[in-house]
Short mmCIF file of C-alpha atoms in Angstrom, two decimals:
data_model
loop_
_atom_site.label_atom_id
_atom_site.label_comp_id
_atom_site.label_asym_id
_atom_site.label_seq_id
_atom_site.Cartn_x
_atom_site.Cartn_y
_atom_site.Cartn_z
CA MET S 21 -183.46 0.35 -107.58
CA ASN S 22 -185.30 -0.78 -110.71
CA ARG S 23 -188.79 -1.85 -109.54
CA SER S 24 -189.34 -4.13 -112.54
CA ARG S 25 -186.16 -6.00 -111.62
CA ILE S 26 -187.50 -6.55 -108.10
CA ALA S 27 -190.81 -7.79 -109.52
CA LEU S 28 -189.00 -10.34 -111.68
CA LEU S 29 -186.90 -11.47 -108.74
CA LEU S 30 -190.01 -11.80 -106.56
CA ALA S 31 -191.37 -14.25 -109.09
CA ALA S 32 -188.11 -16.12 -109.56
CA ALA S 33 -186.87 -16.37 -105.99
CA PRO S 34 -189.06 -19.28 -104.82
CA ILE S 35 -187.96 -21.45 -107.77
CA ALA S 36 -184.28 -20.59 -107.36
CA LEU S 37 -184.16 -21.33 -103.65
CA THR S 38 -186.19 -24.51 -103.93
CA LEU S 39 -183.71 -25.85 -106.47
CA ALA S 40 -180.82 -24.84 -104.22
CA HIS S 41 -182.20 -26.90 -101.34
CA GLY S 42 -182.70 -29.96 -103.54
CA ALA S 43 -184.66 -33.01 -102.56
CA ALA S 44 -182.92 -33.76 -99.25
CA ALA S 45 -185.20 -34.42 -96.29
CA GLN S 46 -185.89 -31.30 -94.29
CA PRO S 47 -187.19 -30.69 -90.75
CA ALA S 48 -190.64 -29.14 -90.34
CA PRO S 49 -190.75 -25.66 -91.97
CA ASN S 50 -191.32 -23.86 -88.68
CA ARG S 51 -188.17 -25.53 -87.28
CA VAL S 52 -185.86 -24.30 -90.06
CA LEU S 53 -184.63 -20.70 -90.03
CA ARG S 54 -183.41 -19.45 -93.41
CA VAL S 55 -181.06 -16.48 -93.27
CA ALA S 56 -179.32 -14.32 -95.87
CA PRO S 57 -176.05 -13.34 -94.13
CA HIS S 58 -173.97 -10.33 -95.12
CA ALA S 59 -171.14 -12.42 -96.61
CA ASP S 60 -170.03 -15.93 -97.53
CA LEU S 61 -168.24 -18.06 -94.95
CA LYS S 62 -164.67 -18.80 -96.02
CA THR S 63 -162.69 -19.17 -92.78
CA LEU S 64 -164.00 -21.52 -90.08
CA ASP S 65 -161.64 -20.53 -87.28
CA PRO S 66 -162.88 -17.57 -85.14
CA VAL S 67 -159.59 -17.43 -83.23
CA PHE S 68 -157.60 -17.00 -86.43
CA ALA S 69 -159.80 -14.41 -88.18
CA SER S 70 -161.56 -11.30 -86.90
CA ILE S 71 -164.04 -11.38 -89.80
CA VAL S 72 -167.62 -10.82 -88.64
CA ILE S 73 -169.07 -13.71 -90.64
CA THR S 74 -166.49 -16.05 -89.08
CA ARG S 75 -167.34 -14.68 -85.63
CA MET S 76 -171.04 -15.38 -86.27
CA HIS S 77 -170.12 -18.91 -87.31
CA GLY S 78 -167.90 -19.30 -84.25
CA LEU S 79 -170.63 -18.28 -81.83
CA MET S 80 -172.94 -20.90 -83.36
CA ILE S 81 -170.65 -23.83 -82.60
CA TYR S 82 -168.18 -22.71 -79.91
CA GLU S 83 -168.58 -21.24 -76.44
CA THR S 84 -166.46 -18.93 -74.33
CA LEU S 85 -165.77 -19.01 -70.60
CA PHE S 86 -167.72 -15.80 -70.06
CA ALA S 87 -170.22 -13.98 -72.29
CA TRP S 88 -171.34 -10.36 -72.73
CA ASP S 89 -174.95 -9.41 -72.16
CA SER S 90 -176.84 -6.80 -74.19
CA LYS S 91 -175.13 -4.01 -72.21
CA LEU S 92 -171.67 -5.53 -72.79
CA GLN S 93 -171.38 -6.68 -69.18
CA SER S 94 -169.61 -10.03 -68.75
CA HIS S 95 -171.20 -13.09 -67.09
CA PRO S 96 -170.08 -16.72 -66.59
CA GLN S 97 -170.95 -18.98 -69.54
CA MET S 98 -168.85 -22.15 -69.55
CA VAL S 99 -167.69 -21.24 -66.04
CA GLU S 100 -169.72 -22.50 -63.07
CA SER S 101 -167.88 -20.47 -60.41
CA VAL S 102 -165.07 -17.95 -60.11
CA SER S 103 -163.12 -16.53 -57.18
CA THR S 104 -160.18 -14.17 -56.73
CA SER S 105 -157.41 -13.83 -54.16
CA PRO S 106 -157.39 -10.73 -51.87
CA ASP S 107 -154.60 -9.14 -53.95
CA ASN S 108 -156.53 -9.80 -57.20
CA LEU S 109 -153.56 -11.69 -58.65
CA VAL S 110 -155.00 -15.23 -58.62
CA TRP S 111 -158.28 -16.06 -60.37
CA SER S 112 -159.76 -19.51 -59.81
CA PHE S 113 -162.36 -21.00 -62.17
CA ARG S 114 -164.46 -24.15 -62.25
CA LEU S 115 -166.16 -25.34 -65.44
CA ARG S 116 -169.83 -26.21 -65.29
CA ASP S 117 -170.86 -29.83 -65.53
CA GLY S 118 -172.06 -31.38 -68.78
CA LEU S 119 -169.82 -29.52 -71.25
CA ARG S 120 -169.11 -31.78 -74.22
CA PHE S 121 -167.67 -31.26 -77.67
CA HIS S 122 -169.73 -32.26 -80.67
CA ASP S 123 -167.63 -35.43 -81.05
CA GLY S 124 -168.66 -36.54 -77.54
CA GLN S 125 -165.42 -35.69 -75.72
CA PRO S 126 -165.81 -33.81 -72.40
CA VAL S 127 -164.45 -30.26 -72.24
CA THR S 128 -161.49 -30.21 -69.83
CA THR S 129 -159.10 -27.62 -68.48
CA ARG S 130 -156.49 -28.90 -70.95
CA ASP S 131 -158.75 -27.71 -73.78
CA VAL S 132 -159.34 -24.40 -72.01
CA ILE S 133 -155.67 -23.64 -71.38
CA ALA S 134 -154.58 -24.55 -74.92
CA SER S 135 -157.42 -22.45 -76.35
CA LEU S 136 -156.63 -19.39 -74.24
CA GLN S 137 -152.92 -19.62 -75.05
CA ARG S 138 -153.71 -19.70 -78.77
CA TRP S 139 -156.15 -16.79 -78.46
CA MET S 140 -153.57 -14.70 -76.60
CA LYS S 141 -151.29 -15.01 -79.63
CA ARG S 142 -153.97 -13.92 -82.11
CA ASP S 143 -156.30 -11.29 -80.67
CA THR S 144 -156.04 -7.68 -79.50
CA VAL S 145 -157.76 -8.43 -76.18
CA GLY S 146 -155.94 -11.74 -75.88
CA GLY S 147 -152.61 -10.06 -76.46
CA LYS S 148 -153.36 -7.57 -73.71
CA MET S 149 -154.33 -10.42 -71.37
CA ALA S 150 -151.06 -12.15 -72.20
CA GLU S 151 -149.13 -9.12 -70.98
CA TYR S 152 -150.74 -9.47 -67.55
CA THR S 153 -150.67 -13.27 -67.35
CA ALA S 154 -148.00 -15.06 -65.34
CA ALA S 155 -149.43 -18.58 -65.65
CA LEU S 156 -152.45 -20.68 -66.56
CA GLU S 157 -152.56 -23.82 -64.41
CA ALA S 158 -154.90 -26.82 -64.41
CA GLN S 159 -155.96 -28.03 -60.95
CA ASP S 160 -158.08 -30.93 -62.18
CA GLU S 161 -160.30 -31.77 -65.17
CA ARG S 162 -162.75 -28.94 -64.35
CA SER S 163 -160.75 -26.41 -62.30
CA PHE S 164 -157.94 -24.07 -63.32
CA THR S 165 -156.26 -20.86 -62.15
CA LEU S 166 -155.08 -17.72 -63.89
CA ARG S 167 -152.12 -16.04 -62.16
CA LEU S 168 -151.49 -12.39 -63.00
CA LYS S 169 -148.26 -10.38 -62.94
CA LYS S 170 -150.17 -7.32 -61.78
CA PRO S 171 -153.83 -6.60 -61.00
CA THR S 172 -156.35 -5.74 -63.69
CA GLY S 173 -160.13 -5.77 -63.64
CA MET S 174 -160.41 -6.80 -67.29
CA VAL S 175 -160.38 -10.60 -66.76
CA PRO S 176 -164.13 -11.44 -67.06
CA PHE S 177 -164.59 -8.80 -69.79
CA ALA S 178 -161.69 -10.26 -71.80
CA LEU S 179 -162.63 -13.92 -71.36
CA GLY S 180 -166.12 -13.11 -72.61
CA SER S 181 -164.95 -11.03 -75.55
CA ALA S 182 -167.31 -11.17 -78.53
CA VAL S 183 -165.19 -9.00 -80.81
CA GLY S 184 -162.02 -9.43 -82.83
CA GLN S 185 -160.85 -13.02 -82.56
CA ILE S 186 -163.06 -14.51 -79.87
CA PRO S 187 -161.63 -16.71 -77.06
CA ALA S 188 -163.47 -19.78 -78.33
CA ILE S 189 -162.78 -22.96 -76.40
CA MET S 190 -161.62 -25.65 -78.83
CA ARG S 191 -160.42 -29.19 -78.41
CA GLU S 192 -156.82 -29.28 -77.23
CA SER S 193 -155.81 -31.05 -80.45
CA ASP S 194 -157.13 -28.13 -82.49
CA ALA S 195 -155.97 -25.33 -80.20
CA ALA S 196 -152.43 -26.70 -79.98
CA THR S 197 -151.84 -26.24 -83.72
CA ASP S 198 -149.88 -23.35 -85.25
CA PRO S 199 -151.76 -20.14 -84.29
CA MET S 200 -150.62 -18.56 -87.55
CA LYS S 201 -152.65 -21.11 -89.51
CA PRO S 202 -156.45 -21.47 -89.34
CA VAL S 203 -157.99 -24.55 -87.78
CA THR S 204 -159.99 -26.33 -90.48
CA GLU S 205 -162.03 -28.53 -88.14
CA ALA S 206 -165.24 -27.04 -86.71
CA ILE S 207 -165.88 -29.08 -83.57
CA GLY S 208 -167.07 -26.99 -80.64
CA SER S 209 -169.29 -27.50 -77.62
CA GLY S 210 -171.93 -24.91 -78.48
CA PRO S 211 -175.68 -25.06 -79.14
CA PHE S 212 -175.33 -25.75 -82.88
CA ARG S 213 -173.28 -28.21 -84.92
CA PHE S 214 -171.68 -27.25 -88.21
CA ASN S 215 -173.06 -29.47 -90.99
CA ARG S 216 -169.98 -29.85 -93.14
CA ALA S 217 -171.65 -32.30 -95.53
CA GLU S 218 -174.16 -29.64 -96.63
CA TRP S 219 -171.71 -26.73 -96.75
CA GLN S 220 -171.55 -25.32 -100.27
CA SER S 221 -169.01 -22.51 -100.45
CA GLY S 222 -170.55 -19.48 -102.09
CA ALA S 223 -174.06 -20.86 -101.75
CA ARG S 224 -175.07 -22.39 -98.45
CA VAL S 225 -174.00 -22.97 -94.83
CA VAL S 226 -176.01 -25.25 -92.54
CA TYR S 227 -176.12 -25.62 -88.76
CA ASP S 228 -178.07 -28.29 -86.88
CA ARG S 229 -179.28 -28.08 -83.29
CA ASN S 230 -176.92 -29.81 -80.90
CA PRO S 231 -179.21 -32.26 -79.06
CA ASP S 232 -176.60 -32.86 -76.34
CA TYR S 233 -176.15 -29.20 -75.43
CA VAL S 234 -177.16 -28.19 -71.90
CA PRO S 235 -177.91 -24.44 -71.68
CA ARG S 236 -177.49 -22.31 -68.59
CA SER S 237 -180.59 -21.72 -66.52
CA GLU S 238 -180.53 -17.90 -66.66
CA PRO S 239 -182.69 -16.06 -69.23
CA ALA S 240 -180.96 -15.20 -72.51
CA ASP S 241 -179.52 -11.67 -72.57
CA GLY S 242 -177.22 -10.79 -75.45
CA LEU S 243 -174.65 -13.58 -75.57
CA ALA S 244 -175.11 -14.36 -71.88
CA GLY S 245 -177.60 -16.63 -70.16
CA GLY S 246 -179.30 -19.73 -71.50
CA ARG S 247 -178.58 -20.43 -75.15
CA VAL S 248 -181.85 -22.24 -75.72
CA VAL S 249 -182.24 -23.42 -79.31
CA LYS S 250 -185.88 -23.42 -80.48
CA LEU S 251 -185.12 -24.56 -84.04
CA ASP S 252 -183.84 -27.78 -85.58
CA ARG S 253 -181.73 -26.10 -88.24
CA VAL S 254 -180.36 -22.75 -89.39
CA GLU S 255 -179.51 -22.35 -93.07
CA TRP S 256 -177.48 -19.46 -94.41
CA THR S 257 -178.19 -18.82 -98.09
CA ILE S 258 -175.48 -16.67 -99.66
CA MET S 259 -177.07 -13.84 -101.68
CA PRO S 260 -174.51 -11.26 -102.85
CA ASP S 261 -177.17 -9.42 -104.90
CA PRO S 262 -179.28 -7.25 -102.53
CA ALA S 263 -182.27 -7.28 -104.88
CA THR S 264 -182.33 -11.07 -104.78
CA ALA S 265 -182.28 -11.05 -100.97
CA ALA S 266 -185.04 -8.40 -100.86
CA ALA S 267 -187.22 -10.47 -103.14
CA ALA S 268 -186.62 -13.66 -101.17
CA LEU S 269 -187.49 -11.94 -97.89
CA GLN S 270 -190.73 -10.54 -99.24
CA THR S 271 -191.88 -13.90 -100.59
CA GLY S 272 -190.92 -15.75 -97.42
CA GLU S 273 -188.15 -17.81 -99.02
CA ILE S 274 -185.85 -16.45 -96.33
CA ASP S 275 -186.84 -15.48 -92.79
CA ILE S 276 -184.08 -13.01 -91.91
CA TRP S 277 -181.92 -10.68 -93.99
CA GLU S 278 -179.03 -9.91 -91.71
CA GLN S 279 -177.85 -6.68 -93.38
CA PRO S 280 -180.43 -5.28 -95.82
CA GLY S 281 -179.18 -2.84 -98.42
CA GLN S 282 -179.93 0.69 -97.30
CA ASP S 283 -181.47 1.62 -100.66
CA LEU S 284 -183.89 -1.31 -100.37
CA ILE S 285 -185.10 -0.63 -96.84
CA PRO S 286 -187.97 1.63 -98.05
CA VAL S 287 -189.07 -1.12 -100.46
CA ILE S 288 -189.13 -3.99 -97.98
CA SER S 289 -190.57 -1.82 -95.20
CA ARG S 290 -193.79 -1.41 -97.19
CA ASN S 291 -194.44 -5.15 -96.91
CA ARG S 292 -196.60 -5.69 -93.79
CA ASP S 293 -195.05 -9.15 -93.33
CA VAL S 294 -191.54 -7.66 -92.98
CA LYS S 295 -190.09 -5.85 -89.95
CA VAL S 296 -186.94 -3.71 -90.12
CA GLU S 297 -185.22 -3.31 -86.73
CA ARG S 298 -181.90 -2.66 -85.02
CA TYR S 299 -180.27 -5.32 -82.88
CA SER S 300 -177.71 -3.02 -81.25
CA ASN S 301 -178.04 0.41 -79.66
CA LEU S 302 -174.41 1.26 -80.40
CA SER S 303 -173.55 2.57 -83.87
CA ASN S 304 -170.98 0.82 -86.04
CA GLN S 305 -167.80 2.36 -87.41
CA ALA S 306 -166.39 2.68 -90.93
CA MET S 307 -162.66 2.98 -91.47
CA LEU S 308 -159.91 3.35 -94.05
CA ARG S 309 -157.06 1.07 -92.98
CA PRO S 310 -153.49 1.69 -94.23
CA ASN S 311 -150.70 -0.88 -94.18
CA HIS S 312 -148.01 0.43 -91.82
CA LEU S 313 -145.37 -2.01 -93.05
CA HIS S 314 -144.77 -0.54 -96.51
CA PRO S 315 -144.39 2.93 -98.08
CA PRO S 316 -145.99 5.35 -98.15
CA PHE S 317 -148.09 4.60 -95.06
CA ASN S 318 -145.21 3.42 -92.91
CA ASP S 319 -144.72 7.18 -92.43
CA PRO S 320 -147.25 8.83 -90.05
CA ARG S 321 -147.34 11.93 -92.25
CA ALA S 322 -148.79 9.90 -95.14
CA ARG S 323 -151.39 8.42 -92.80
CA LEU S 324 -152.28 11.85 -91.49
CA ALA S 325 -152.72 12.98 -95.10
CA LEU S 326 -155.60 10.47 -95.33
CA ALA S 327 -157.36 12.26 -92.48
CA TYR S 328 -156.94 15.71 -94.07
CA ALA S 329 -158.02 14.47 -97.51
CA THR S 330 -161.27 12.73 -96.61
CA ASP S 331 -164.76 14.01 -95.84
CA GLN S 332 -166.68 11.46 -93.80
CA ALA S 333 -170.00 12.52 -95.31
CA ASP S 334 -168.86 11.49 -98.81
CA PHE S 335 -168.12 7.97 -97.63
CA LEU S 336 -171.15 7.53 -95.40
CA ALA S 337 -173.62 8.83 -97.98
CA ALA S 338 -172.16 6.46 -100.59
CA GLY S 339 -172.16 3.52 -98.24
CA PHE S 340 -175.34 3.98 -96.25
CA GLY S 341 -177.63 6.34 -98.12
CA ASP S 342 -180.03 8.50 -96.13
CA GLU S 343 -178.43 10.50 -93.32
CA GLN S 344 -180.88 9.01 -90.82
CA TRP S 345 -178.60 5.95 -90.85
CA TRP S 346 -175.24 7.66 -90.32
CA LYS S 347 -173.40 10.55 -88.68
CA ARG S 348 -169.97 12.12 -88.62
CA CYS S 349 -167.76 11.08 -85.73
CA ALA S 350 -163.98 11.25 -85.39
CA SER S 351 -163.79 9.15 -82.22
CA TYR S 352 -161.86 5.92 -82.45
CA PHE S 353 -164.01 4.73 -79.54
CA VAL S 354 -167.45 5.56 -81.01
CA CYS S 355 -169.47 8.68 -80.27
CA GLY S 356 -172.22 7.83 -77.81
CA SER S 357 -170.18 5.19 -75.99
CA PRO S 358 -168.61 5.69 -72.53
CA ASN S 359 -165.24 6.27 -74.25
CA GLY S 360 -166.42 8.49 -77.12
CA THR S 361 -163.90 11.34 -77.05
CA GLU S 362 -162.80 13.18 -80.23
CA ALA S 363 -159.77 14.77 -78.55
CA GLY S 364 -156.97 15.59 -80.97
CA THR S 365 -159.02 15.42 -84.17
CA GLU S 366 -160.06 19.07 -84.37
CA ALA S 367 -157.54 20.03 -87.08
CA PHE S 368 -159.00 17.64 -89.67
CA ALA S 369 -162.68 17.93 -88.83
CA LYS S 370 -163.02 19.36 -92.35
CA PRO S 371 -160.98 18.30 -95.40
CA ASN S 372 -157.87 20.29 -96.31
CA LEU S 373 -156.43 18.98 -99.56
CA GLU S 374 -153.51 21.41 -99.56
CA THR S 375 -152.35 20.18 -96.15
CA ALA S 376 -152.87 16.58 -97.27
CA ARG S 377 -150.68 17.07 -100.35
CA LYS S 378 -147.99 18.74 -98.25
CA LEU S 379 -147.91 15.90 -95.71
CA LEU S 380 -147.81 13.30 -98.48
CA ALA S 381 -144.85 15.03 -100.12
CA GLU S 382 -143.03 15.27 -96.77
CA SER S 383 -143.46 11.52 -96.32
CA GLY S 384 -141.32 10.95 -99.42
CA TYR S 385 -144.09 9.70 -101.69
CA LYS S 386 -143.24 10.07 -105.40
CA GLY S 387 -146.19 8.63 -107.26
CA GLU S 388 -145.66 4.92 -106.61
CA ARG S 389 -148.64 2.61 -107.16
CA VAL S 390 -150.86 2.25 -104.08
CA VAL S 391 -152.95 -0.95 -104.04
CA MET S 392 -156.42 -0.76 -102.51
CA SER S 393 -158.23 -4.09 -102.14
CA SER S 394 -162.02 -4.21 -101.89
CA SER S 395 -165.19 -6.15 -102.67
CA TYR S 396 -168.77 -5.53 -103.71
CA ASP S 397 -169.91 -8.64 -101.82
CA ILE S 398 -170.56 -6.15 -99.02
CA ALA S 399 -171.94 -3.31 -101.12
CA PRO S 400 -171.30 -0.37 -98.73
CA ILE S 401 -167.64 -1.34 -98.46
CA GLY S 402 -167.27 -1.49 -102.23
CA ARG S 403 -168.96 1.88 -102.70
CA MET S 404 -166.84 3.53 -100.00
CA ALA S 405 -163.69 2.09 -101.58
CA GLU S 406 -164.60 3.82 -104.84
CA VAL S 407 -165.01 7.11 -102.96
CA ALA S 408 -161.63 6.56 -101.30
CA ALA S 409 -159.88 5.92 -104.61
CA GLU S 410 -161.31 9.04 -106.24
CA THR S 411 -160.65 11.20 -103.19
CA LEU S 412 -157.05 10.11 -102.75
CA LYS S 413 -156.25 10.66 -106.40
CA LYS S 414 -156.97 14.35 -105.74
CA ILE S 415 -153.97 14.60 -103.43
CA GLY S 416 -151.69 12.79 -105.87
CA LEU S 417 -151.91 9.15 -104.78
CA ASN S 418 -151.63 6.67 -107.65
CA VAL S 419 -154.42 4.37 -106.49
CA ASP S 420 -154.91 0.93 -108.03
CA LEU S 421 -158.36 -0.18 -106.82
CA GLN S 422 -158.71 -3.96 -107.12
CA PHE S 423 -162.02 -5.79 -106.55
CA ALA S 424 -162.44 -9.45 -105.60
CA ASP S 425 -164.84 -11.57 -103.55
CA TRP S 426 -164.88 -10.75 -99.84
CA GLY S 427 -163.23 -14.02 -98.84
CA THR S 428 -160.29 -13.26 -101.12
CA VAL S 429 -160.05 -9.70 -99.82
CA THR S 430 -159.98 -10.79 -96.17
CA THR S 431 -157.42 -13.49 -96.93
CA ARG S 432 -155.24 -10.91 -98.67
CA GLN S 433 -155.49 -8.65 -95.63
CA GLN S 434 -153.36 -11.20 -93.74
CA ASN S 435 -150.57 -10.97 -96.36
CA ARG S 436 -147.61 -8.94 -95.11
CA SER S 437 -145.77 -9.00 -98.44
CA THR S 438 -145.22 -5.88 -100.51
CA PRO S 439 -148.13 -4.92 -102.79
CA ASP S 440 -146.32 -6.17 -105.89
CA GLN S 441 -145.95 -9.58 -104.18
CA GLY S 442 -149.63 -10.01 -103.30
CA GLY S 443 -149.82 -7.59 -100.37
CA TRP S 444 -151.73 -4.32 -100.15
CA ASN S 445 -151.61 -0.67 -99.07
CA LEU S 446 -155.21 0.23 -98.16
CA PHE S 447 -158.65 -1.21 -97.60
CA VAL S 448 -162.02 0.08 -96.41
CA THR S 449 -163.94 -1.94 -93.85
CA THR S 450 -166.45 -1.63 -91.04
CA ALA S 451 -166.59 -2.86 -87.45
CA SER S 452 -169.25 -3.12 -84.81
CA GLY S 453 -169.64 -0.45 -82.17
CA ALA S 454 -169.14 -3.16 -79.55
CA THR S 455 -165.71 -3.88 -81.01
CA MET S 456 -164.54 -0.31 -81.34
CA GLN S 457 -165.99 1.34 -78.21
CA SER S 458 -163.24 0.26 -75.80
CA PRO S 459 -159.46 0.82 -75.89
CA VAL S 460 -159.19 -2.82 -74.81
CA THR S 461 -161.24 -4.28 -77.67
CA ASN S 462 -160.70 -1.81 -80.51
CA ILE S 463 -158.78 -3.95 -82.99
CA GLY S 464 -157.66 -0.98 -85.07
CA THR S 465 -156.03 1.02 -82.27
CA ASN S 466 -153.87 -1.87 -81.13
CA MET S 467 -150.41 -0.59 -82.14
CA ALA S 468 -148.46 -3.56 -80.80
CA CYS S 469 -146.52 -4.17 -84.02
CA ASP S 470 -146.53 -7.86 -84.98
CA ARG S 471 -149.37 -8.54 -82.52
CA ALA S 472 -151.60 -5.91 -84.11
CA TRP S 473 -154.45 -6.55 -86.54
CA SER S 474 -153.97 -6.42 -90.34
CA GLY S 475 -152.04 -3.25 -91.09
CA TRP S 476 -149.67 -3.93 -88.19
CA PRO S 477 -149.31 -0.42 -86.69
CA CYS S 478 -146.41 -0.04 -84.26
CA ASP S 479 -146.13 2.69 -81.63
CA ALA S 480 -144.74 2.12 -78.13
CA GLU S 481 -146.20 5.37 -76.78
CA ALA S 482 -149.75 4.46 -77.82
CA GLU S 483 -149.36 1.03 -76.20
CA LYS S 484 -148.08 2.63 -73.00
CA LEU S 485 -151.13 4.89 -72.92
CA ARG S 486 -153.47 1.98 -73.64
CA ASN S 487 -151.97 0.13 -70.67
CA ALA S 488 -152.74 3.16 -68.53
CA VAL S 489 -156.42 2.79 -69.46
CA VAL S 490 -156.40 -0.90 -68.54
CA GLU S 491 -154.75 -0.19 -65.19
CA ALA S 492 -156.83 2.86 -64.21
CA VAL S 493 -158.42 2.23 -60.80
CA ASP S 494 -161.29 4.72 -60.97
CA GLU S 495 -163.59 6.35 -63.52
CA ASP S 496 -161.83 9.73 -63.53
CA GLY S 497 -158.47 8.07 -64.10
CA ARG S 498 -159.88 5.92 -66.90
CA ARG S 499 -161.39 8.94 -68.68
CA ALA S 500 -158.15 10.95 -68.43
CA ALA S 501 -156.11 8.01 -69.69
CA THR S 502 -158.53 7.42 -72.57
CA GLU S 503 -158.32 11.04 -73.69
CA ALA S 504 -154.51 10.99 -73.59
CA LEU S 505 -154.53 7.79 -75.65
CA HIS S 506 -156.95 9.27 -78.16
CA ARG S 507 -154.77 12.34 -78.71
CA ARG S 508 -151.83 10.08 -79.52
CA LEU S 509 -153.93 7.99 -81.88
CA ALA S 510 -155.15 11.10 -83.69
CA GLU S 511 -151.51 12.00 -84.29
CA MET S 512 -150.35 8.52 -85.35
CA GLN S 513 -153.50 7.56 -87.34
CA PRO S 514 -153.58 3.76 -87.09
CA TYR S 515 -156.58 4.17 -89.42
CA ARG S 516 -158.77 6.96 -90.71
CA VAL S 517 -162.14 6.97 -88.96
CA LEU S 518 -164.79 7.43 -91.67
CA GLY S 519 -167.69 7.98 -89.26
CA GLN S 520 -170.40 5.73 -87.92
CA TYR S 521 -173.65 4.18 -89.09
CA ASP S 522 -176.56 2.03 -87.98
CA GLN S 523 -177.11 -1.28 -89.71
CA PRO S 524 -180.62 -2.71 -89.23
CA TYR S 525 -181.72 -6.24 -89.95
CA ALA S 526 -184.99 -7.36 -91.54
CA ARG S 527 -187.17 -10.31 -90.53
CA ARG S 528 -190.46 -11.86 -91.42
CA SER S 529 -193.20 -11.01 -88.91
CA ASN S 530 -193.49 -14.65 -87.81
CA ILE S 531 -189.92 -14.56 -86.45
CA SER S 532 -189.39 -13.53 -82.82
CA GLY S 533 -186.70 -13.68 -80.15
CA VAL S 534 -183.79 -12.02 -81.97
CA LEU S 535 -181.39 -10.93 -79.24
CA SER S 536 -179.55 -7.63 -78.94
CA ALA S 537 -175.90 -8.67 -79.25
CA PRO S 538 -172.60 -7.62 -80.85
CA VAL S 539 -173.40 -9.92 -83.80
CA MET S 540 -176.56 -11.74 -84.78
CA VAL S 541 -177.04 -15.04 -82.96
CA PHE S 542 -179.68 -17.68 -83.58
CA TRP S 543 -180.56 -19.28 -80.28
CA ASN S 544 -183.73 -17.95 -78.57
CA ILE S 545 -185.34 -17.37 -82.00
CA GLU S 546 -188.76 -18.83 -82.72
CA LYS S 547 -190.54 -19.28 -86.04
CA LYS S 548 -194.32 -19.49 -85.96
#
């Protein structure tokens, strides 16, 4: 990084951000947290989109029935009490008192049931829950039951899911809309309110403390426990240029940089008023996702060619710099997690371009244009996409790498049309370790066809094996089922695992209380 450029930005940042805030009345400085998030907020509906920035937004304003703690264990959140029948087929829940939406309406079981039904049509975990669900029934305004077709122990874990599309509880009027279209309202019952009047797409997102919110009494732990808000306002300032964010952090114009650029970590770490830390002990995963609907990657041989063609180190070094921040790993379920097997991946542990070319030819590929969509809004993703394009050209793929803003890229990912009609063939992305570590939550290994995540992989055998994991009754059975599933995934390649990395965050030294969670959350934080 050019040091003179940083010096200029250090001088300019205070003026630029002051102008951006304008003359509007502001709460006391120590009650306003200013954050540079990793991307701009485009989609407001966390049940429609699995985008991390939308999930962060969702957790600000919505709540879920259960919530994961820092060790990914699930605890009641909106639920006051829960009980199960002796055969484990009937789960009974009662909502805690005092739950109200931001418009003043009480949260009722009608809202809950409509929200869960919508989530089950959108999410990997929700779709799996739907397979086991016989009925959702309201008993009264605060009590409802979940009746299962067959026993599974995943109920609290699923209802507290903080990955993919989260089971956010919305107003019935919002949740009852078409699940294939995003909800454009942002009325939840959570600890913050979305300030739509001050939302400036591409520049600024504002959340105000919800004065009517009643937190749980337990201490905060991850997403679980009391969501006690110690600020009046949280402002996200969109800063696509890492040097601008680095400068703003060092001058105190922002308090937190959610995902600092790896090449700038040594620079900001030298500032004694800046702390660089991790907020998760589980590494994240990078991936190359093919579209299974259209040639050539509707053929598993073409997808397997991606695995033989690519060297994880090339991608990780380009995306995340120094090797202290990344490592090779071929596990779909994250090395270092309870499910971190690499079974079935031995053959492509090292690149083999000759084998990749052979598999590509066998798939019937004849040089057709392959569209790869990417963005430099999230710099590591853009850099890894460039590596992918150059690598895949070596095995004969005619790659058309197209860059756009991240919001446009993620919107395009939902398009099932052919590439020449606005669709796509490939994209590079990343996902949290919390998302990918379990066969239940891993959005990329869901091969349930139309109910799968963007890319829409379809394989009945993989889904059968994933069900075996869900239904395993003991640890040995779960491990055996997970290994069998992983071997099938390695063969079918729903996506190419590009390895894993650690993404730290950076904060000013006067900021405390950042919780270890699947994504960054802003309750419990204090600014002195």
